[in-house]
Coordinates of C-alpha atoms in Angstrom, one line a residue:
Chain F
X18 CA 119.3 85.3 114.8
X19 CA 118.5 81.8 115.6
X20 CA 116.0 80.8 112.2
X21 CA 116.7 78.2 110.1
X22 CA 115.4 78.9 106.5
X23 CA 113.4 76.1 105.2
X24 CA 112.3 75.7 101.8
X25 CA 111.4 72.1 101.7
X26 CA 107.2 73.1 101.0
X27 CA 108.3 74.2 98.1
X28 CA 108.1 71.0 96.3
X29 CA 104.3 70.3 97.7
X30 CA 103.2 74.4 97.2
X31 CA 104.4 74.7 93.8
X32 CA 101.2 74.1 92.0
X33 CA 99.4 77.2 94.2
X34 CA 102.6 79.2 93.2
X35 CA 102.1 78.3 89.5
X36 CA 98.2 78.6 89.6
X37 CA 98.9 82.4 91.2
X38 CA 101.2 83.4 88.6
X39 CA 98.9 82.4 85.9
X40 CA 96.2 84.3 87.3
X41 CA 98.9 87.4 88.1
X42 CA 99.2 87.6 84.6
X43 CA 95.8 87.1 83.0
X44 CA 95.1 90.1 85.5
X45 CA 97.7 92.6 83.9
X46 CA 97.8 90.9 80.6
X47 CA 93.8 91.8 80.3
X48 CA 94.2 95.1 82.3
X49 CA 97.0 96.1 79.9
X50 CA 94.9 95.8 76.9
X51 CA 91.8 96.9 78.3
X52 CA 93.3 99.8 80.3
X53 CA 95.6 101.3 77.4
X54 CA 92.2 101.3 75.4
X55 CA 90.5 103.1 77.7
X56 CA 93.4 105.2 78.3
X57 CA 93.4 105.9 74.5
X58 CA 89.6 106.6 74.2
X59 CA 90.0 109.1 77.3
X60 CA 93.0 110.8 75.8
X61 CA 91.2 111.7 72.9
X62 CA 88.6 113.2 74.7
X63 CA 90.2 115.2 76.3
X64 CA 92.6 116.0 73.8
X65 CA 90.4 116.5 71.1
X66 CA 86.9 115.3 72.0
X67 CA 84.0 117.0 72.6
X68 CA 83.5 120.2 74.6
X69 CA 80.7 118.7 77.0
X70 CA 82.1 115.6 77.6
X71 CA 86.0 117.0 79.0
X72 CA 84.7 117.3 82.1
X73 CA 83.5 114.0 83.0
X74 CA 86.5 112.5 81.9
X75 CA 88.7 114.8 83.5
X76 CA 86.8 114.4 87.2
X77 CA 87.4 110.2 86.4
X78 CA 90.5 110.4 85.6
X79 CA 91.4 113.0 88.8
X80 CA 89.6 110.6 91.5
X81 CA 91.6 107.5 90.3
X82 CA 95.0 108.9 90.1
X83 CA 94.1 110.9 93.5
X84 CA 92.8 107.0 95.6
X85 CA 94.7 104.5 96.2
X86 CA 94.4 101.3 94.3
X87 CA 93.2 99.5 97.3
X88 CA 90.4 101.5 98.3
X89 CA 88.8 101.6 94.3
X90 CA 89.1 97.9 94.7
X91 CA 86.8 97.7 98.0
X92 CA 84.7 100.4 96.6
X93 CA 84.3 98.1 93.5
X94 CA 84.1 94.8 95.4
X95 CA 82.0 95.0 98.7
X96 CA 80.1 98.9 97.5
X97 CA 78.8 98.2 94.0
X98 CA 77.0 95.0 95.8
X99 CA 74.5 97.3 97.3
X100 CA 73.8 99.3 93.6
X101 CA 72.3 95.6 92.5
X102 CA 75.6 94.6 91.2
X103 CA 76.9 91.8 92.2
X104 CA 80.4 90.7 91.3
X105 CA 82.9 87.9 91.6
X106 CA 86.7 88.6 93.0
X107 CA 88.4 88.3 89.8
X108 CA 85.6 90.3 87.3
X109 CA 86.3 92.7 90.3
X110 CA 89.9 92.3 90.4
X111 CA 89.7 92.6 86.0
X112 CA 87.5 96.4 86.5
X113 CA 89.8 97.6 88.8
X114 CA 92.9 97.2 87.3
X115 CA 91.5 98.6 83.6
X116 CA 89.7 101.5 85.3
X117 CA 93.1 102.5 87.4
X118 CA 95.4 101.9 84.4
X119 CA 93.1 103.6 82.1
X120 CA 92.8 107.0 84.0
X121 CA 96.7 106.9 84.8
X122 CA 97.2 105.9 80.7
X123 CA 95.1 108.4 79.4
X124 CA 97.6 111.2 81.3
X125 CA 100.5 110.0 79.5
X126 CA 98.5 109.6 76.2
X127 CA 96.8 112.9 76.3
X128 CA 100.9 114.4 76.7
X129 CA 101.8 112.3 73.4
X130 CA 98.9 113.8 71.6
X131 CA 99.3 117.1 72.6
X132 CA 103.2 116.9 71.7
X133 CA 102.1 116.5 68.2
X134 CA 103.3 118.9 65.7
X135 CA 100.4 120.8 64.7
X136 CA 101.0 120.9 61.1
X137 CA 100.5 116.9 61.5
X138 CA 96.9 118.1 61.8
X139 CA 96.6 120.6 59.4
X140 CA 98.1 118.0 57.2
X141 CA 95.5 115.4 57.6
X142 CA 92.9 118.0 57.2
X143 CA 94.5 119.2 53.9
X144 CA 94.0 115.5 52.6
X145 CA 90.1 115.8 53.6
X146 CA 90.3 113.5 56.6
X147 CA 87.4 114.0 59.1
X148 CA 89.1 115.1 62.6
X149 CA 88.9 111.4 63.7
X150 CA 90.1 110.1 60.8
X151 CA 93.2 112.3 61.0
X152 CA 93.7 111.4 65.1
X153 CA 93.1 107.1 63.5
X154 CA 95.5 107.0 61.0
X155 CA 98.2 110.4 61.2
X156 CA 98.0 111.2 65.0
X157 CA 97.6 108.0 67.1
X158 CA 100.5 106.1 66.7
X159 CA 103.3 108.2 66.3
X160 CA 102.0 109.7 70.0
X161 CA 102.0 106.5 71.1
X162 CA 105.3 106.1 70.0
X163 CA 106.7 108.9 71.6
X164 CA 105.2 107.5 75.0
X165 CA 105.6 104.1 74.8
X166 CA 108.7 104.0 77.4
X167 CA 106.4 105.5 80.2
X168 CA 103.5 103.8 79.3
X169 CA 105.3 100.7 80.4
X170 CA 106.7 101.8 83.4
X171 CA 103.3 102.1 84.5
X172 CA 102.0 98.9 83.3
X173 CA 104.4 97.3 85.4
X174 CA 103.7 99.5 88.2
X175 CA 100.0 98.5 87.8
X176 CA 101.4 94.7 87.6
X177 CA 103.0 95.3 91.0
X178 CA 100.3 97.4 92.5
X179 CA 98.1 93.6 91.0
X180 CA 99.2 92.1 94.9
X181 CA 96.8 93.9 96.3
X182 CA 93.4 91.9 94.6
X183 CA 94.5 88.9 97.5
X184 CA 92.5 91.1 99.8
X185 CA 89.3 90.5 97.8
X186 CA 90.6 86.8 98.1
X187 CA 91.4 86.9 94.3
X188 CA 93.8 83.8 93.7
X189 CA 97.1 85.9 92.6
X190 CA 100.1 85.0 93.7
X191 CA 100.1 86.9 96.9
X192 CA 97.0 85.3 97.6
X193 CA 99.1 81.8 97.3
X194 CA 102.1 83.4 99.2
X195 CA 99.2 84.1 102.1
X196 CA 98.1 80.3 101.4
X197 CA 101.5 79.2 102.3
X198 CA 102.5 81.0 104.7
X199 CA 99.1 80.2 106.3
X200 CA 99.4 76.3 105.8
X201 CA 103.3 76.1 107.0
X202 CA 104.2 79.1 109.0
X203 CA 107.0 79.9 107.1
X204 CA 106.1 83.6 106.5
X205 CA 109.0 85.3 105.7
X206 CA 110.2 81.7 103.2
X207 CA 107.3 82.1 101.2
X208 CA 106.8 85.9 100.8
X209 CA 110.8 86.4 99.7
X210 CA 110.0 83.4 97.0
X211 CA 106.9 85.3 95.6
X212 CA 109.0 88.7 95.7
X213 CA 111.5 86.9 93.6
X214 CA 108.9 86.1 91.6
X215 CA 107.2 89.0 91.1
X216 CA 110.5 90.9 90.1
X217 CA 111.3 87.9 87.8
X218 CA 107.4 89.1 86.5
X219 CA 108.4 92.2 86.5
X220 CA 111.7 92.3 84.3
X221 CA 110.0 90.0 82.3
X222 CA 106.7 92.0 81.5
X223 CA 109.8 95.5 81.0
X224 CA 111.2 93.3 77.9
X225 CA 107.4 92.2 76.1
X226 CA 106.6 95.5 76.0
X227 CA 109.4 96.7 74.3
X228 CA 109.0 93.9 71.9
X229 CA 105.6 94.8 71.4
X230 CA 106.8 98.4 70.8
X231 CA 109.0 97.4 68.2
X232 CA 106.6 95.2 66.2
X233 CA 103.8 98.2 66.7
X234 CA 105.7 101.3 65.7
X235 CA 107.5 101.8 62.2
X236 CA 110.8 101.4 62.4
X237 CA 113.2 104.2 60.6
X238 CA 115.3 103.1 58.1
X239 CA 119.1 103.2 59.6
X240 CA 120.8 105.7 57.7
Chain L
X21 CA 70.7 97.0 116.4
X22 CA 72.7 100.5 116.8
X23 CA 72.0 103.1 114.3
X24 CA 75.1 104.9 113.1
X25 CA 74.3 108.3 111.4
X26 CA 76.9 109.8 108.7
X27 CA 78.5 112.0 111.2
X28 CA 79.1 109.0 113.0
X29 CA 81.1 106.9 110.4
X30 CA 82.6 110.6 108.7
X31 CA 84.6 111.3 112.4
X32 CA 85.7 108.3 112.8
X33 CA 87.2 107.9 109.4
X34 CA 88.6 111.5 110.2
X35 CA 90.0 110.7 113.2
X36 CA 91.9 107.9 111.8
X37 CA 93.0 110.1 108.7
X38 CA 95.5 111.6 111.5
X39 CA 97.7 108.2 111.3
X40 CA 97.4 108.7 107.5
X41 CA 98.9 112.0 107.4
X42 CA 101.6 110.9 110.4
X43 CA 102.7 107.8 108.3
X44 CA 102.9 109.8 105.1
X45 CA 104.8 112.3 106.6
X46 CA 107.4 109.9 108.2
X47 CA 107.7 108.2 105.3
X48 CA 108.4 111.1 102.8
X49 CA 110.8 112.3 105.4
X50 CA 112.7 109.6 106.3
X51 CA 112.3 108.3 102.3
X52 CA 113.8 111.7 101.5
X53 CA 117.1 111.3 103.7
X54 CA 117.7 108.0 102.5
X55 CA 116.7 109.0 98.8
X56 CA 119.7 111.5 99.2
X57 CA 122.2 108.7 100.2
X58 CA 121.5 106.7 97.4
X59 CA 121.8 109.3 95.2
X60 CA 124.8 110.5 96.3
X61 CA 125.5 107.1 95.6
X62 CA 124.0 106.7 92.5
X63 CA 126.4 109.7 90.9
X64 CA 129.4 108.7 92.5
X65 CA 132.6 108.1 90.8
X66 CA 133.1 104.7 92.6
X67 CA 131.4 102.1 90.3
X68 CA 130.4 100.0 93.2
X69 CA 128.9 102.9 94.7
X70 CA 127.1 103.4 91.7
X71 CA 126.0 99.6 91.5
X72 CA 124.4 99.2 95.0
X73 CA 122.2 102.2 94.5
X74 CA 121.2 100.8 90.7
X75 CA 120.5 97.4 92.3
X76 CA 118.8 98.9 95.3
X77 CA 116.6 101.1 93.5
X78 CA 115.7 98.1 90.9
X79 CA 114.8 95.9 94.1
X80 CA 112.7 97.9 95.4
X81 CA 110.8 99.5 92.5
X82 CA 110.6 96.1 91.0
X83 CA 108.4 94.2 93.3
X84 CA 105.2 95.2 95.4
X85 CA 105.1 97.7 98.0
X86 CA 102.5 95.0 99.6
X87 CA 105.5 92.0 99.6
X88 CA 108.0 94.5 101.2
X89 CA 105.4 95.3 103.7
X90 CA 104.9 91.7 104.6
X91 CA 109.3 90.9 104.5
X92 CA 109.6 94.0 106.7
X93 CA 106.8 92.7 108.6
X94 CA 107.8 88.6 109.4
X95 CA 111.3 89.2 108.7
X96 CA 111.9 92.1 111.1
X97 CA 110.4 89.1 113.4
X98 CA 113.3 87.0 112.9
X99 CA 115.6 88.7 114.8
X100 CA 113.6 88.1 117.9
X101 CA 112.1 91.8 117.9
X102 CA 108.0 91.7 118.2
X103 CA 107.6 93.9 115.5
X104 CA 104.3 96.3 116.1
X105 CA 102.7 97.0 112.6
X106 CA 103.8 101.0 112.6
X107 CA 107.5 99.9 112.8
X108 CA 107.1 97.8 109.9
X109 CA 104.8 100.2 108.2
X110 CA 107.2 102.9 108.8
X111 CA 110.0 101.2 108.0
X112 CA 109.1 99.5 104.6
X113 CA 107.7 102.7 103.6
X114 CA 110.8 104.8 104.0
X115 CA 112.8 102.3 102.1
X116 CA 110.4 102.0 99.2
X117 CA 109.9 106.3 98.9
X118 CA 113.6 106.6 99.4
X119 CA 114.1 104.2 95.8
X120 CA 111.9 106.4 94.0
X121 CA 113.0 109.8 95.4
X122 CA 116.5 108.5 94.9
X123 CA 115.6 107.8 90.9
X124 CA 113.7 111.3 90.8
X125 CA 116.6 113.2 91.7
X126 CA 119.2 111.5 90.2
X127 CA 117.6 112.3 86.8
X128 CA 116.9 115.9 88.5
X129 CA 121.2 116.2 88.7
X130 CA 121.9 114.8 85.1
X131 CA 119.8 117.1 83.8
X132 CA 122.1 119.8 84.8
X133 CA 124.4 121.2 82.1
X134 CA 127.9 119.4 82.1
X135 CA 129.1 123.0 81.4
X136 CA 128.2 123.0 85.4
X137 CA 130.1 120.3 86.8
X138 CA 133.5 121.7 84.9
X139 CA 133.2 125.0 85.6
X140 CA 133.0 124.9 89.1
X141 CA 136.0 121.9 88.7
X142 CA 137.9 124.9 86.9
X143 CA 137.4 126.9 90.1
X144 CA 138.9 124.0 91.9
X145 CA 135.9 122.8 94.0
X146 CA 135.7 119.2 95.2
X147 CA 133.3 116.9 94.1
X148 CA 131.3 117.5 97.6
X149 CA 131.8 121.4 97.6
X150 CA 130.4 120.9 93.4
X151 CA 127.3 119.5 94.6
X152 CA 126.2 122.0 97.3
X153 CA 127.0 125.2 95.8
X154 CA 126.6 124.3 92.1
X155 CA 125.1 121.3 91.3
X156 CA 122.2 120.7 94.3
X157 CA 121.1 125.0 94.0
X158 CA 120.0 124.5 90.3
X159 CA 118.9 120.7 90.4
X160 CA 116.4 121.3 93.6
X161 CA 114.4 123.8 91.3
X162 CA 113.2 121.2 89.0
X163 CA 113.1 118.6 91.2
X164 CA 109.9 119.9 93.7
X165 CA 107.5 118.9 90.8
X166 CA 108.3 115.5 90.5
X167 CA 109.0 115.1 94.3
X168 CA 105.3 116.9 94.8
X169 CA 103.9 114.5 92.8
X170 CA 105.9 111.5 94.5
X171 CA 104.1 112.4 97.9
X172 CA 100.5 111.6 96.2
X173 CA 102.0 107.9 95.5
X174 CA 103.5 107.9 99.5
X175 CA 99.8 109.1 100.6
X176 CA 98.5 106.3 98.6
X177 CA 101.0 103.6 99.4
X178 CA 100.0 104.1 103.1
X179 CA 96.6 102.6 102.3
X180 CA 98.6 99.3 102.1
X181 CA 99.7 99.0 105.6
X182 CA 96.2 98.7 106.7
X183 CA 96.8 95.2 104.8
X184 CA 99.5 94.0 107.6
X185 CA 97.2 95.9 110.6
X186 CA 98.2 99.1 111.0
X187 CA 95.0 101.4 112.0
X188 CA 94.8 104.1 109.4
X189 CA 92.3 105.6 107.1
X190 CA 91.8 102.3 104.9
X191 CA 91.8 99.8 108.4
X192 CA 89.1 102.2 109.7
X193 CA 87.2 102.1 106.6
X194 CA 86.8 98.8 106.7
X195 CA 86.7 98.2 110.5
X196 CA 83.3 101.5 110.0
X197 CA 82.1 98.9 107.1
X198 CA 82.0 95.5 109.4
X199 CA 79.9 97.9 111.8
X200 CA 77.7 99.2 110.0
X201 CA 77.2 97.2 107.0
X202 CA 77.1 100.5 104.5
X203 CA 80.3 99.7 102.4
X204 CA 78.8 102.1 99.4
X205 CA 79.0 104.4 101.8
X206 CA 82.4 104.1 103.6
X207 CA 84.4 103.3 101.1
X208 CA 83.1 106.5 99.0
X209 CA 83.8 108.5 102.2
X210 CA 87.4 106.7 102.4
X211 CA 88.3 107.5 98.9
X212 CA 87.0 111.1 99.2
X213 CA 89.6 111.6 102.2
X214 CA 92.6 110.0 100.5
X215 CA 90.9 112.5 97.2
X216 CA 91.2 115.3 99.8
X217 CA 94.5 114.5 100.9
X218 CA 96.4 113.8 97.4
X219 CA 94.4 116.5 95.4
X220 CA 95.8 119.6 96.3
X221 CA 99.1 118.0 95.9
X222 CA 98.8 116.9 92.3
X223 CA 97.4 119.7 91.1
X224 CA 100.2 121.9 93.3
X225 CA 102.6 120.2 91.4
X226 CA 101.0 120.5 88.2
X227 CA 101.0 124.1 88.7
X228 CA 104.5 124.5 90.0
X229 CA 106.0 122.4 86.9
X230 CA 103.8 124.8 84.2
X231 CA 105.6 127.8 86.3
X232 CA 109.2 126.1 85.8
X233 CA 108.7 125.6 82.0
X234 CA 107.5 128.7 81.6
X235 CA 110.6 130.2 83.6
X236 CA 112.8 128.4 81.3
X237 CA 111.4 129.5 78.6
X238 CA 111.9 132.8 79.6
X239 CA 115.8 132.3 79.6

């Protein structure tokens, strides 16, 4: 192996690194919110929603977690066009993400829900709560709770799966790592820096949602 | 301009679903028998046994299938070899199932009863001859759920070698779309393959994990 590993473009690339990374995570930090409230919405549908609308959320939920990522995001980006509407790379990019992570969040809601006891129901309807009422303020959190540890695994692996929106020419950082590499040649340089980075993203992203678990959820008192 | 009709853009997209299903099928495969290393690894008594597999599995489930694809891809180029995109494909796949089957299974074993483990020690087996009349019998039960459901995500993670040129489904759809200028169209075909393709699976593992609870319960 005759290659001499050269990271000298670093110092005149670093700006398109930096400018990906914030864009990497304005992607996850919005589909993260957005998503886990769609997921939550969806979950209670088909946990305890209404009769007629289960199977509508059920089919959307099936076709996501059954496509790949890639695919919705072409669908989204270069089909929708043709229905009249018309969208930029990062709205598209933004959709994409929520409506993947909302479908896969709504499976691992709906199982916190449904491991509820059920007297935690009968309970809220003994005080005179109205169903949704009860799910607001008994159910919802305490489920969340429970699932909190899986729901971020797969908010990292929807941060991961992010790389992909540099296909729609959405200016993450894979999009920069393509820019470089592009620019200087030094391919296999610039792709191992933006791994780095991405895991460094990724750890990092592991430990704010366990902070934001732990100021979300009620803490019990330590015996 | 040439008119293409449905049937048109529908066979070709089928015809390229083959290299889908070969990829996929490599990949679990070859994912698998390095999945079984590592966790052979990953439950041995050596502690730096147990560390490469931990870091290993960490690497690889930590960043994007998409960069290994394109390390596999240049850096396999480094060494001089001209690296055709199934090798890389092939390749970057295997090592990215083989983390998560690795992690599947691993959690599949220590989920076995420690009563196991020291009652066949009792009987005098070795840690090897534990593990493949003991530990491995009872552990592969639960374990086809969650490695069912793992070959939806290999099925899926295909889609991204289209990204470094390899010709499958997702390359075809959009090679159809530049032809025919109906992306509504081919990429809803597209997606109702790969739906064809991972359904069955998810909902066969779905079914096959209700059977095993209910089994237990039965105990």
């Amino acid at each position: 192996m005759n290659y001499h590993f050269e990271f000298g473009w670093l110092f005149e690339y670093y700006p398109q690194i930096i400018k990906g990374i914030g864009i990497t995570i304005q992607l996850i930090a919005i589909g993260a919110v957005a998503g886990i409230s769609l997921g939550i919405v969806c979950a209670w549908v088909r946990a305890l929603g209404p009769l007629w609308l289960k199977p509508v959320v059920a089919a959307y939920v099936e076709l996501i977690r059954n496509t790949p990522f890639l695919i919705q995001l072409f669908f989204i980006f270069f089909g929708l066009p043709s229905l009249g509407l018309q969208l930029s790379e990062l709205q598209a990019a933004n959709i994409a993400m929520v409506v993947n992570l909302g479908a896969y969040s709504s499976e691992i809601i709906r199982a916190g829900i449904q491991a509820t006891p059920k007297g935690q129901f009968e309970a809220g309807a003994s005080l005179a709560m109205t169903p949704f009422e009860t799910f607001r303020h008994v159910v919802l959190i305490p489920s969340l709770q429970r699932i909190w540890p899986a729901l971020s695994s797969q908010v990292v692996i929807v941060m991961l799966g992010s790389a992909v929106v540099s296909q729609i020419a959405a200016e993450d950082l894979t999009f920069a790592a393509n820019f470089i590499q592009s620019r200087t040649f030094r391919a296999f340089e610039a792709y191992m820096v933006s791994t780095a980075v991405y895991l460094l993203l990724a750890v990092l992203l592991r430990q704010v949602l366990g902070t934001v678990g732990w100021l979300i959820f009620p803490r019990r008192a330590a015996k | 301009m040439i008119e293409f009709t449905i049937w048109d853009v529908l066979r070709n997209l089928l015809l390229a679903s083959r290299w889908t299903i070969v990829l996929s099928l490599v990949s679990f495969i070859g994912g698998g028998l390095v999945g079984l290393v590592l966790l052979f690894l990953r439950i041995s008594r050596r502690k730096w046994a147990r560390a490469v597999a931990k870091y290993y599995i960490e690497l690889f489930q930590g960043t994007p299938l998409l960069m290994q694809l394109f390390i596999a891809f240049f850096g396999l180029g480094l060494f001089g070899i001209d690296v055709p995109a199934w090798l890389a494909a092939g390749l970057a796949l295997i090592l990215w199932s083989a983390a998560f089957l690795g992690e599947i299974w691993r959690g599949c074993v220590e989920a076995i009863a420690k009563g196991q483990w020291e009652a066949s020690a009792s009987l005098g087996m070795g840690r090897l001859q534990q593990m493949r009349y003991v530990i491995l019998p009872q552990a592969m039960r639960i374990a086809v759920p969650p490695t069912v459901g793992f070959s939806v995500q290999v099925i899926k993670g295909t889609a991204l070698t289209s990204i470094i040129g390899f010709v499958e489904l997702s390359k075809a759809g959009t090679v159809v779309t530049n032809a025919t200028f109906q992306p509504f169209t081919v990429y809803g075909l597209v997606a109702l393959i790969y739906f064809a393709l991972c359904w069955p699976l998810s909902k066969s593992s779905q079914i096959l994990e209700r059977k095993l609870n209910v089994a237990h319960r039965n105990h």
